[in-house]
Coordinates of C-alpha atoms in Angstrom, one line a residue:
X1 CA -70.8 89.1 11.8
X2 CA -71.2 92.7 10.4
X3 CA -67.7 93.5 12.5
X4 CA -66.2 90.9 10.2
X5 CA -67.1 92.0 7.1
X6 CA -65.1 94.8 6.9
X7 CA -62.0 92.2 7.8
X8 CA -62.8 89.9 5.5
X9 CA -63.1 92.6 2.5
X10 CA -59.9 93.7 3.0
X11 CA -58.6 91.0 3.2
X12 CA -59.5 89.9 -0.3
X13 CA -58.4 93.6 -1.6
X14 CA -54.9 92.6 0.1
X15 CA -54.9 89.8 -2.3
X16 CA -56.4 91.4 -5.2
X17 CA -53.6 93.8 -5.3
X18 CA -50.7 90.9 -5.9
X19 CA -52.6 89.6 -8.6
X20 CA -51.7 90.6 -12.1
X21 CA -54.0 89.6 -15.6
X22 CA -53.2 86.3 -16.6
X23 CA -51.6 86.1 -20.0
X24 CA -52.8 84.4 -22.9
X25 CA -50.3 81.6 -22.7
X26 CA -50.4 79.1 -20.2
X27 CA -48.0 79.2 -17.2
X28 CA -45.5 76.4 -17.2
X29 CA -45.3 74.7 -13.5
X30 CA -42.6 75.4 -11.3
X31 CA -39.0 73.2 -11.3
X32 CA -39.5 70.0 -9.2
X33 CA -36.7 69.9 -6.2
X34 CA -34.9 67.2 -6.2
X35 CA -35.1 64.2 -5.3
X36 CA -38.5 63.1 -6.5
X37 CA -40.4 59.7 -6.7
X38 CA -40.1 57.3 -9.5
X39 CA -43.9 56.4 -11.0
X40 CA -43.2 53.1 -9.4
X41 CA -43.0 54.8 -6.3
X42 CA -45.3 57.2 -6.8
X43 CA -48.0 54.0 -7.4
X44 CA -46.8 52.7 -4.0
X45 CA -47.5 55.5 -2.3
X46 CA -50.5 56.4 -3.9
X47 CA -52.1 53.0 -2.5
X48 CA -51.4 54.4 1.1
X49 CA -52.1 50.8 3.1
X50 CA -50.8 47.2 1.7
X51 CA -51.9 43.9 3.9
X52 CA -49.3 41.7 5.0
X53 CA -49.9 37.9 5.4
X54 CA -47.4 35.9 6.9
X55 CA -48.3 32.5 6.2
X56 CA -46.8 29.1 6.5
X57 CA -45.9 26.2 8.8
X58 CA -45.2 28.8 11.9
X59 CA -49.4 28.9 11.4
X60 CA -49.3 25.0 12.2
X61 CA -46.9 24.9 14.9
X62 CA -47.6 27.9 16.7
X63 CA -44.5 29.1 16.4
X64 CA -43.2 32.8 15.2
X65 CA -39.5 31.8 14.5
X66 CA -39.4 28.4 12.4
X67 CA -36.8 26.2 13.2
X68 CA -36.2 24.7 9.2
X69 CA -36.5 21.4 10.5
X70 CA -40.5 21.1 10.8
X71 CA -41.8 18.5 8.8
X72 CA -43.8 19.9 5.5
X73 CA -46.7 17.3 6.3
X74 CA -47.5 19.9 9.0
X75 CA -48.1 22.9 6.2
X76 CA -52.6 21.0 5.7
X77 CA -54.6 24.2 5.2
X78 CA -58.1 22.2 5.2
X79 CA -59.9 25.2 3.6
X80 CA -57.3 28.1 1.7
X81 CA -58.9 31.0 -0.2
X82 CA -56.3 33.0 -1.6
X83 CA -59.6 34.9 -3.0
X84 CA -60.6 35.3 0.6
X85 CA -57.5 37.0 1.2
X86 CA -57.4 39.3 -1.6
X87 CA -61.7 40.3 -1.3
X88 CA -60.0 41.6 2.7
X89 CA -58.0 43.4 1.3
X90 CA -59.9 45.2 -1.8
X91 CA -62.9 46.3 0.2
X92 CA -60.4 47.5 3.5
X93 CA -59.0 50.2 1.2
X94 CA -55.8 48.1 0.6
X95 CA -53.9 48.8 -2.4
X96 CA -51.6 45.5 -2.4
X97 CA -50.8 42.4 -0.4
X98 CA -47.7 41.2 0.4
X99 CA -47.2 37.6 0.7
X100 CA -44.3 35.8 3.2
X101 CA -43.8 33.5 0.2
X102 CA -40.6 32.4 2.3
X103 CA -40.1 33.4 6.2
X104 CA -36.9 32.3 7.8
X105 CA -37.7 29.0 8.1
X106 CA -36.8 28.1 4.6
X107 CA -40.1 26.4 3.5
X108 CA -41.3 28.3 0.4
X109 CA -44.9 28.7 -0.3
X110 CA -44.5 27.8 -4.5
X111 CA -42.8 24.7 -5.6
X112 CA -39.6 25.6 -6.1
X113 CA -37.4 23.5 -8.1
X114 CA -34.0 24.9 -6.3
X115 CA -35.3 23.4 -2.7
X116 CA -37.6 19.8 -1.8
X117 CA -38.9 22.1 0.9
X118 CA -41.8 23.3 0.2
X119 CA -45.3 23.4 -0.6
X120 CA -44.7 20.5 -3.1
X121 CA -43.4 18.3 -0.4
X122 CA -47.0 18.7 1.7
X123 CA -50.1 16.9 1.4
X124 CA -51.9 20.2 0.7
X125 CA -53.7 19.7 -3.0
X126 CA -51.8 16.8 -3.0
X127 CA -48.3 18.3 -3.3
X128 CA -49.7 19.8 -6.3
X129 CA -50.7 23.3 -4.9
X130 CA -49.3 27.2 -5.4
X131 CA -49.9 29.6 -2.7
X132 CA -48.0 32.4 -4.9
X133 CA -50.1 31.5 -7.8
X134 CA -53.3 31.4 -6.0
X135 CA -52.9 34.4 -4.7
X136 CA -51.4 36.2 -7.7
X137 CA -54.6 35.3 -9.1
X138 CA -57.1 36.4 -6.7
X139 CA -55.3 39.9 -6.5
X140 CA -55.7 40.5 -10.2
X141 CA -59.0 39.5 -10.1
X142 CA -59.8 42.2 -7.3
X143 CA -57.0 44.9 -8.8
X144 CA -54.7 45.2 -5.8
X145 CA -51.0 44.8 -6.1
X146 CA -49.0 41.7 -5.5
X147 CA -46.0 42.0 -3.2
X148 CA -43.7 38.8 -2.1
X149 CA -41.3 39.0 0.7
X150 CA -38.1 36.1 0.2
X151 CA -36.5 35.8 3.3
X152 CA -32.6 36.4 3.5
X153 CA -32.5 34.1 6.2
X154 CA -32.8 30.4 5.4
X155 CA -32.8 28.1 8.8
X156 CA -33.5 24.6 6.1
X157 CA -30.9 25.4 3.2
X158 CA -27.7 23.6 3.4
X159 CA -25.6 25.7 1.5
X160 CA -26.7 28.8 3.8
X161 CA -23.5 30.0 5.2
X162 CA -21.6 29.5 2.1
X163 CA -21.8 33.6 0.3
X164 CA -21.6 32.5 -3.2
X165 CA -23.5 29.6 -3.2
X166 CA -26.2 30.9 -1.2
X167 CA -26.7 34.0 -2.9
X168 CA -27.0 31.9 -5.8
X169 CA -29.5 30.4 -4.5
X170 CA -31.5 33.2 -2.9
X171 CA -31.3 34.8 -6.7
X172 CA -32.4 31.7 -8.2
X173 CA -35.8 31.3 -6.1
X174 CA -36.1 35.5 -6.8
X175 CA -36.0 35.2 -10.3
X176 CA -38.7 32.3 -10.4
X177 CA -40.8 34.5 -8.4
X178 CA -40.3 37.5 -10.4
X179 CA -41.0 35.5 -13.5
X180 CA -43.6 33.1 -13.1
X181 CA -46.3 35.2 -11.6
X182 CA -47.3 37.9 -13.6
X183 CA -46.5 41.8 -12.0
X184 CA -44.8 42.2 -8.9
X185 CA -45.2 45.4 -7.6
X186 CA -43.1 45.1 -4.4
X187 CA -40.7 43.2 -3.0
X188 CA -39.9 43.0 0.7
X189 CA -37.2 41.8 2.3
X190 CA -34.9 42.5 5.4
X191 CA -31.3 42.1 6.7
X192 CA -32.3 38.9 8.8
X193 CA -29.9 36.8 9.8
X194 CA -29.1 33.8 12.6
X195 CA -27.2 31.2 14.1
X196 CA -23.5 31.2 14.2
X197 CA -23.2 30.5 10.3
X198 CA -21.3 34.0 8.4
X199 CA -23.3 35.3 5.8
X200 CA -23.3 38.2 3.6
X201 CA -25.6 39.6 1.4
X202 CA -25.3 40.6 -2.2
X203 CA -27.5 43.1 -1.8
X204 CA -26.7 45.4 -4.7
X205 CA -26.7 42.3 -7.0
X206 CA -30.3 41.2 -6.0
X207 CA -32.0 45.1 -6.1
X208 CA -30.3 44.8 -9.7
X209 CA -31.8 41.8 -10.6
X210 CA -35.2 42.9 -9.2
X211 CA -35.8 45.8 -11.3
X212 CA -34.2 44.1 -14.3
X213 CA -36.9 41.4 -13.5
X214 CA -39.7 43.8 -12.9
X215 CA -40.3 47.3 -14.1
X216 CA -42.6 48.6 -11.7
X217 CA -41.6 46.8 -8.6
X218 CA -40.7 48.7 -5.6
X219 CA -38.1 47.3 -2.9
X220 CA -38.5 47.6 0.5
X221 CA -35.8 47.2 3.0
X222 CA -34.2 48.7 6.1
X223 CA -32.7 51.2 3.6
X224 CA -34.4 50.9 0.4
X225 CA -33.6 51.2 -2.8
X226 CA -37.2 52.3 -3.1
X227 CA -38.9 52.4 0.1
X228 CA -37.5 52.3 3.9
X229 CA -38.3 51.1 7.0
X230 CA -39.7 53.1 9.9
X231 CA -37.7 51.9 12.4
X232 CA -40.2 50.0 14.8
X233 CA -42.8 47.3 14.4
X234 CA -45.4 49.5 15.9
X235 CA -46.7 51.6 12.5
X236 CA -45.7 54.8 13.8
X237 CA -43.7 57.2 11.8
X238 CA -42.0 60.4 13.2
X239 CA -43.7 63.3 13.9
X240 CA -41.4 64.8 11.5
X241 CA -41.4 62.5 8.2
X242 CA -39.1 63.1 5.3
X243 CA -39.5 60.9 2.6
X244 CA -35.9 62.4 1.2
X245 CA -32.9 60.3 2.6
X246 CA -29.6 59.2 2.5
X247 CA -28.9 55.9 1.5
X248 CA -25.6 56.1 1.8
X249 CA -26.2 57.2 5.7
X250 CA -27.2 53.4 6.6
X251 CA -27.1 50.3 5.5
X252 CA -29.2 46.9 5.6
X253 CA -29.4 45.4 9.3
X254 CA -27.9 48.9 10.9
X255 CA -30.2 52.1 10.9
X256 CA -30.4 54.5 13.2
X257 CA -34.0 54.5 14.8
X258 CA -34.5 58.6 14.7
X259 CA -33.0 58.6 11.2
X260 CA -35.4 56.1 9.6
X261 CA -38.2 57.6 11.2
X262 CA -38.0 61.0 10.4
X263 CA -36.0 61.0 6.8
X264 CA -33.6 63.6 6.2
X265 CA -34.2 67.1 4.4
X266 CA -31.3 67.3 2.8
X267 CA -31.3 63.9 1.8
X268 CA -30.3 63.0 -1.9
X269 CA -32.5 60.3 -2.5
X270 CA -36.6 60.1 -2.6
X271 CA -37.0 56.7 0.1
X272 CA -40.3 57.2 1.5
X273 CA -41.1 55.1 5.2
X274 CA -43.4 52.1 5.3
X275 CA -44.7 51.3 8.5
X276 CA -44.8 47.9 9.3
X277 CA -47.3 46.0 12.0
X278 CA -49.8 43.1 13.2
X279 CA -53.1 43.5 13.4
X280 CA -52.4 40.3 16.8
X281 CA -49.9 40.9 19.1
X282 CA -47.8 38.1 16.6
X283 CA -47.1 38.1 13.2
X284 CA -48.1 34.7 12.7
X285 CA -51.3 33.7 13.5
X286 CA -52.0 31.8 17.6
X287 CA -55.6 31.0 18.5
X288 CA -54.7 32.4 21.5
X289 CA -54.0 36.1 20.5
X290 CA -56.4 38.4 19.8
X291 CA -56.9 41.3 16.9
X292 CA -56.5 45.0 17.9
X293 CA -59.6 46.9 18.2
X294 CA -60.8 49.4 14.7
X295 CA -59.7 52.7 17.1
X296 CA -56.4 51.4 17.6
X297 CA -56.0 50.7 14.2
X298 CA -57.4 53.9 13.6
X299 CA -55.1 55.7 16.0
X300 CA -51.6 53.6 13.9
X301 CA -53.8 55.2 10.6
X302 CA -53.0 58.8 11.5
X303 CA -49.6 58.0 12.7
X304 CA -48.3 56.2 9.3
X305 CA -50.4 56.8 6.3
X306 CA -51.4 60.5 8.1
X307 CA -47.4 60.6 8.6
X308 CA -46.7 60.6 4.5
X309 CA -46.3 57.0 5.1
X310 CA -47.8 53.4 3.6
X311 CA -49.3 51.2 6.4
X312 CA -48.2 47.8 5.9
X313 CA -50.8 45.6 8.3
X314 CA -50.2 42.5 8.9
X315 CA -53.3 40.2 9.1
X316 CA -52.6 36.5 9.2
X317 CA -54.5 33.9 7.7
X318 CA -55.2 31.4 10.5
X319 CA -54.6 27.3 10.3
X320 CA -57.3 26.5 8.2
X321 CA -56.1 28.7 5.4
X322 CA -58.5 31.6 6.1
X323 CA -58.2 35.2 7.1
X324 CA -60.0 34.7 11.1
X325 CA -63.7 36.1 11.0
X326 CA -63.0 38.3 13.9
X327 CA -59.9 39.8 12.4
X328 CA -62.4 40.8 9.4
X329 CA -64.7 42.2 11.9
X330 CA -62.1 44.5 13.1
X331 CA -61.1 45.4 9.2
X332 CA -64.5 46.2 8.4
X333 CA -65.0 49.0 11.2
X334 CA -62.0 49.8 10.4
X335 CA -63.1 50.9 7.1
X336 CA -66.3 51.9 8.3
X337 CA -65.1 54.4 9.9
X338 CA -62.8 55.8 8.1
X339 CA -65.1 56.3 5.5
X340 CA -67.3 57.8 8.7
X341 CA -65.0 60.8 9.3
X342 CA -63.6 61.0 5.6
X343 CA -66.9 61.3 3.5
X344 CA -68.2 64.7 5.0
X345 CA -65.5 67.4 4.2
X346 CA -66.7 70.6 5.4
X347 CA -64.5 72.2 3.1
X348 CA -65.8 71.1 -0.2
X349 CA -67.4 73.9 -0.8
X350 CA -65.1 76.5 0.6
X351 CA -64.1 79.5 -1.0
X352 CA -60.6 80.0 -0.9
X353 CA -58.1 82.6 -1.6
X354 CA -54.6 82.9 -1.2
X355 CA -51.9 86.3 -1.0
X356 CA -50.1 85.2 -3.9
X357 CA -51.3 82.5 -7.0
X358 CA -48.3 81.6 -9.6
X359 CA -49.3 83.4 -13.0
X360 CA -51.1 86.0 -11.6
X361 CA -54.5 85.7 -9.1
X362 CA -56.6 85.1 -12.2
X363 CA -54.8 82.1 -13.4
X364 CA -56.7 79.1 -12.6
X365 CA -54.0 76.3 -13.7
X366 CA -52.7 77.3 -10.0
X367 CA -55.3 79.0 -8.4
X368 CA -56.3 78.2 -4.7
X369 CA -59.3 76.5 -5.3
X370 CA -57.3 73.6 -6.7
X371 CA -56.8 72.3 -3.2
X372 CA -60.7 71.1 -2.9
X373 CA -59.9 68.0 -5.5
X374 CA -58.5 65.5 -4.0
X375 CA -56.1 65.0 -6.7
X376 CA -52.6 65.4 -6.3
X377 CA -51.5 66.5 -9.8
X378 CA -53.8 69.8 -9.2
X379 CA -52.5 72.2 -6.7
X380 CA -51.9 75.8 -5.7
X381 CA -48.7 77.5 -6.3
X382 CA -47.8 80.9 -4.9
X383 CA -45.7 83.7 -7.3
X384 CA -41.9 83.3 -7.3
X385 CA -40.0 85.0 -4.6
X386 CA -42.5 85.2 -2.0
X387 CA -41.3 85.1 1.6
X388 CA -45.2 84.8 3.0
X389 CA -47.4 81.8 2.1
X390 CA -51.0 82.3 3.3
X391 CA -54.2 80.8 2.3
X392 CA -57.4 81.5 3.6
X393 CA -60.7 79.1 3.4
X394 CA -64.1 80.7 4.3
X395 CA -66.4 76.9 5.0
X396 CA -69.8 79.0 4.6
X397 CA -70.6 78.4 7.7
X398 CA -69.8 77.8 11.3
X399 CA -68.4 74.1 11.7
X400 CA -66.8 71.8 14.3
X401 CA -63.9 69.8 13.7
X402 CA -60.9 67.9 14.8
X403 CA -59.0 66.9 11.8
X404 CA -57.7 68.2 9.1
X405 CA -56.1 66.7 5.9
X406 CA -53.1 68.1 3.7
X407 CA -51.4 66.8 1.2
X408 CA -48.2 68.2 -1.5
X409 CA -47.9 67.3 -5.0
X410 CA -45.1 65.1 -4.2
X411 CA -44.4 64.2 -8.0
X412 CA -42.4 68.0 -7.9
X413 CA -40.6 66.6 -4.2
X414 CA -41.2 67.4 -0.8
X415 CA -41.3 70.9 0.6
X416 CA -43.2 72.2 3.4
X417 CA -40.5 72.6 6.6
X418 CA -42.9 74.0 8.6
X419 CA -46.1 75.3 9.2
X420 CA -49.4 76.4 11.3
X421 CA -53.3 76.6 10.7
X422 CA -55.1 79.4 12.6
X423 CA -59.1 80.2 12.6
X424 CA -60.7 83.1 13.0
X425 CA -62.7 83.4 16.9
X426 CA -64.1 87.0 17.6
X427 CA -62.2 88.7 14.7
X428 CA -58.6 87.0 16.4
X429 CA -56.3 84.2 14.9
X430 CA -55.9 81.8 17.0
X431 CA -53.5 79.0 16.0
X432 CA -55.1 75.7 16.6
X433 CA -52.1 73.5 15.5
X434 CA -48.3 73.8 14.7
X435 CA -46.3 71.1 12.3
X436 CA -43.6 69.8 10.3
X437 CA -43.5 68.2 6.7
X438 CA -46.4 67.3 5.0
X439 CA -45.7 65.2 2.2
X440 CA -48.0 62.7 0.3
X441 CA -50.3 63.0 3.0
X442 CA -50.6 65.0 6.6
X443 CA -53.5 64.2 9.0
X444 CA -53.6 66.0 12.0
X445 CA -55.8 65.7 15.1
X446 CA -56.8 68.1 18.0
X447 CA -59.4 68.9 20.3
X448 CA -62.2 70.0 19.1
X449 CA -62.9 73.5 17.5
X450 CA -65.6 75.5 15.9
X451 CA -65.0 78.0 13.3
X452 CA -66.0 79.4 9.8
X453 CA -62.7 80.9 9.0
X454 CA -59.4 78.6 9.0
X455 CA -56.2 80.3 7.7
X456 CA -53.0 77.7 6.5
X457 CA -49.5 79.8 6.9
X458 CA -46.2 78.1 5.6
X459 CA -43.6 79.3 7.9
X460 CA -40.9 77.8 5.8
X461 CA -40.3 75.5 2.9
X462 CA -37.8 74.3 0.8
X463 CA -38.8 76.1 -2.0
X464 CA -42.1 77.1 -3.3
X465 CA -44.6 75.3 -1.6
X466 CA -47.0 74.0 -3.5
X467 CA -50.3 72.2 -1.9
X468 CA -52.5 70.1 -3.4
X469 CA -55.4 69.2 -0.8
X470 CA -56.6 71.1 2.5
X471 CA -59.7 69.0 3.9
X472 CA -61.6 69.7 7.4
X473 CA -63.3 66.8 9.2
X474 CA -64.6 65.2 12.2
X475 CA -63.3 62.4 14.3
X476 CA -66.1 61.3 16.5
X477 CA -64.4 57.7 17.5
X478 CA -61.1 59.0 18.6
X479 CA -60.5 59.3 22.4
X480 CA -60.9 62.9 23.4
X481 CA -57.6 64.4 23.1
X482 CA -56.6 65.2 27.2
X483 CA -53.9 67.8 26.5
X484 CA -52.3 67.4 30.0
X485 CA -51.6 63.9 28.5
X486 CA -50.2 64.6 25.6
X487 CA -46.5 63.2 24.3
X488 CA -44.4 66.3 24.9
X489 CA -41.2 64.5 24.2
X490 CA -38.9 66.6 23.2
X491 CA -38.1 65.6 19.6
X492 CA -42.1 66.3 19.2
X493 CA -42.3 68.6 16.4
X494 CA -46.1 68.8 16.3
X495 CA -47.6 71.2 19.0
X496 CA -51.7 71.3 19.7
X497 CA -52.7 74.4 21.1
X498 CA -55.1 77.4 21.0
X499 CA -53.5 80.1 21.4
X500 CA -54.0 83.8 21.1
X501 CA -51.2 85.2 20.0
X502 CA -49.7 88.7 19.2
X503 CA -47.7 87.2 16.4
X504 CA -49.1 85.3 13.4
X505 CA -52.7 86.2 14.0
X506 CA -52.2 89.8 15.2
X507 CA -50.2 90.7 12.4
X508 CA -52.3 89.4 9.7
X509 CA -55.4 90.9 10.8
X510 CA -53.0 94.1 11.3
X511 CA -52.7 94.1 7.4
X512 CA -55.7 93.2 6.8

């Protein structure tokens, strides 16, 4: 330790000297780089997981694909609890729910006055009941969002088939949605489509109405408007995940895989990834399937929400109108150990310094520090014009780890190209992990390490990057990570290693 001191100290007169007296008047924050999130957006993403619920006859006939034709005496839910549903998803750390208030089959889960089949047409509360309004209900009451998803696809509808009538109707049954129910905070829908019957979309027309119907609503869709799919039903973003993007680049029903997962940097529009998947191997519920275990849900955590991603999971309530006790199970160590690894951040109480702080390296409104609260609207900002972007955090003490969290004030857009966190082993850098993009939110996992001393370089960004969180943590419920195993595909953009190297760490210390 008495070696290192000497290091260390000039190391902090290094940063001492690009400091300069901080003015009286305030610093105003750097220009945002376009594109950036709408609030609506940023609330979405902000909520990082919503729970799905596909519900509805294809519960009743063990089916995943309804037909249309079922008859709605089948849709008998002998015991729904909407409030059920919603208390899941509260105390799992879900922000929203999304409701399949009509899947393909046609049969719509409110009594709709532009169709006879539905809900109303069942002997469930008599013909009398509201799945919709239950369950807009029980969501307010426990403060998560309410999200609907209207299928394009209608397999019972006559006029389906027929563009202008049909869109008609699909706008119709929207607009009662969007205006009987309170806030609507998503809507999801797809580019679904069957049979030999020609169809086409109005797609512009229905985004229009949406947000004319709802002011904070975001859509989700192969392609946006507001929020894009990932590309696979699996709930794994790219390694690389823009949340900028091109619209124009795909359209509804025709993406390109790679491009959806991994967003574009130079895109001109701010379409973040959801990551869509099933807690059972269906997404409608089979009493012969089984849930996923809490380590595999764990696992598709870090690889979507830990990706700048929202993890949609889908969780289906089974045939007697319930979410299944051992699907709650899983949920619940779910969350359990989550909260497990992401209570104890060793660096809480870090000190931390950076080689350049915007306003001068006494000007707290951007000072390093800023990264320890988990807020996104407080960060670090480096001075103009710098072509090196180094932090340094000194934990207080030795500690072992395996993850660590960051996170860019994504409200002034997405930056950080690349970058690599080293730590300090017998007065060397070694570099402990190598990635792309961070975004809303980065989670990264390696094997584990011990250190006091971690160091976060940006390599490159496109423009000044700005961070608002750095945490350290442990993962003890993870499978070891067996390196010779690791996905080396060549797309990979993230590399786990531990490396000495004459580079990065060399030269720093060099300086120092």
């Amino acid at each position: 330790m008495a070696a290192l001191l000497p290091v260390l100290l000039a190391h902090l007169l290094l940063l001492c000297a690009h400091g300069a007296t901080a003015s009286a008047a305030a610093t105003p924050p750097p220009l945002p780089i376009l594109p950036v999130p709408s609030y609506a957006q940023l609330q979405w993403q902000l909520s990082e997981m919503a729970l799905f619920l596909h519900f509805g006859p294809n519960t009743f006939t063990d089916s995943e694909w309804g037909t249309g034709r079922a008859d709605p005496s089948v849709f008998a839910p002998s015991a729904l609890d909407a409030g059920q549903w919603a208390r899941v998803a509260a105390r799992g750390g879900f922000g929203r729910v999304v409701l399949t208030a009509k899947h393909h089959d046609g049969f719509c889960l409110w009594p709709s006055a532009l169709t006879n089949y539905s809900v109303a047409a069942s002997p469930w509360r008599a013909g009398a009941g509201d799945v919709v309004a239950e369950l807009a209900a029980a969501a307010r009451a426990e403060g998560v969002g309410l999200g609907l998803y209207l299928s394009p696809w209608d397999r019972h509808e006559p006029v389906y088939g027929d563009t202008v009538a049909y869109n008609e109707h699909y706008m119709g049954q929207m607009t009662e949605l969007l205006t009987r129910y309170g806030e609507v905070e998503e809507v999801w829908l797809d580019g679904a489509k069957g049979d030999a019957k020609k169809m086409n979309y109005m797609f512009d027309a229905w985004f229009a109405l949406i947000h004319q119907l709802q002011q904070r609503v975001v859509i989700f869709s192969d392609a946006g408007p507001d929020t894009r799919w990932v590309g696979d039903e699996a709930g794994v973003a790219g390694y690389t995940c823009w949340s900028t993007f091109n619209k124009s680049s795909v359209t509804i029903g025709h993406t390109t895989e790679e491009y959806s997962r991994c967003g574009d940097p130079f895109g001109q529009d701010w379409v973040p990834a959801e990551c869509d998947v099933s807690i059972r191997p269906g997404w409608f519920w089979h009493a012969s399937e089984k849930p996923k275990n809490a380590t595999t849900l764990l696992d598709i955590y870090y690889k979507s929400v830990g990706r700048n991603c929202l993890l949609i999971l889908n969780v289906p309530p089974n045939s007697s109108g319930l979410i299944s006790n051992e699907d709650i199970q899983v949920l619940q160590e779910f969350t359990e150990i989550r909260h497990t690894i992401f209570s104890h951040n060793f660096a809480t109480n870090a000190t931390v310094t950076a080689n350049s702080v915007r306003g001068g390296q006494d000007n707290l409104q951007f000072a390093p520090s800023n990264v320890l609260e988990n807020n996104i609207y407080s960060y670090w900002a480096p001075q103009e014009g710098q072509t090196c972007w180094e932090m340094l955090f000194d934990l207080g003490q030795s500690a072992s780890f395996n993850v660590l969290q960051l996170q860019e004030p994504i409200q002034l857009g997405q930056r950080v190209i690349e970058f690599h966190v080293d730590i300090l082993i017998d007065e060397l850098w070694q570099t402990i992990i190598e990635a792309t993009t961070i975004g809303y939110k980065r989670l990264l996992k390696f094997p584990v390490t011990e250190s006091r001393y971690l160091k976060l370089s940006i390599d490159s960004a496109r423009a000044d990057p700005l961070i608002s969180f750095f945490g350290v943590f442990m993962d003890p419920f993870s499978d070891k990570y067996n390196l010779e195993n690791y996905d080396k595909r060549t797309n990979s953009s993230e590399v786990i290693m531990l490396r000495t190297g004459n580079a990065a760490g060399n030269r720093s210390t060099a300086a120092m």
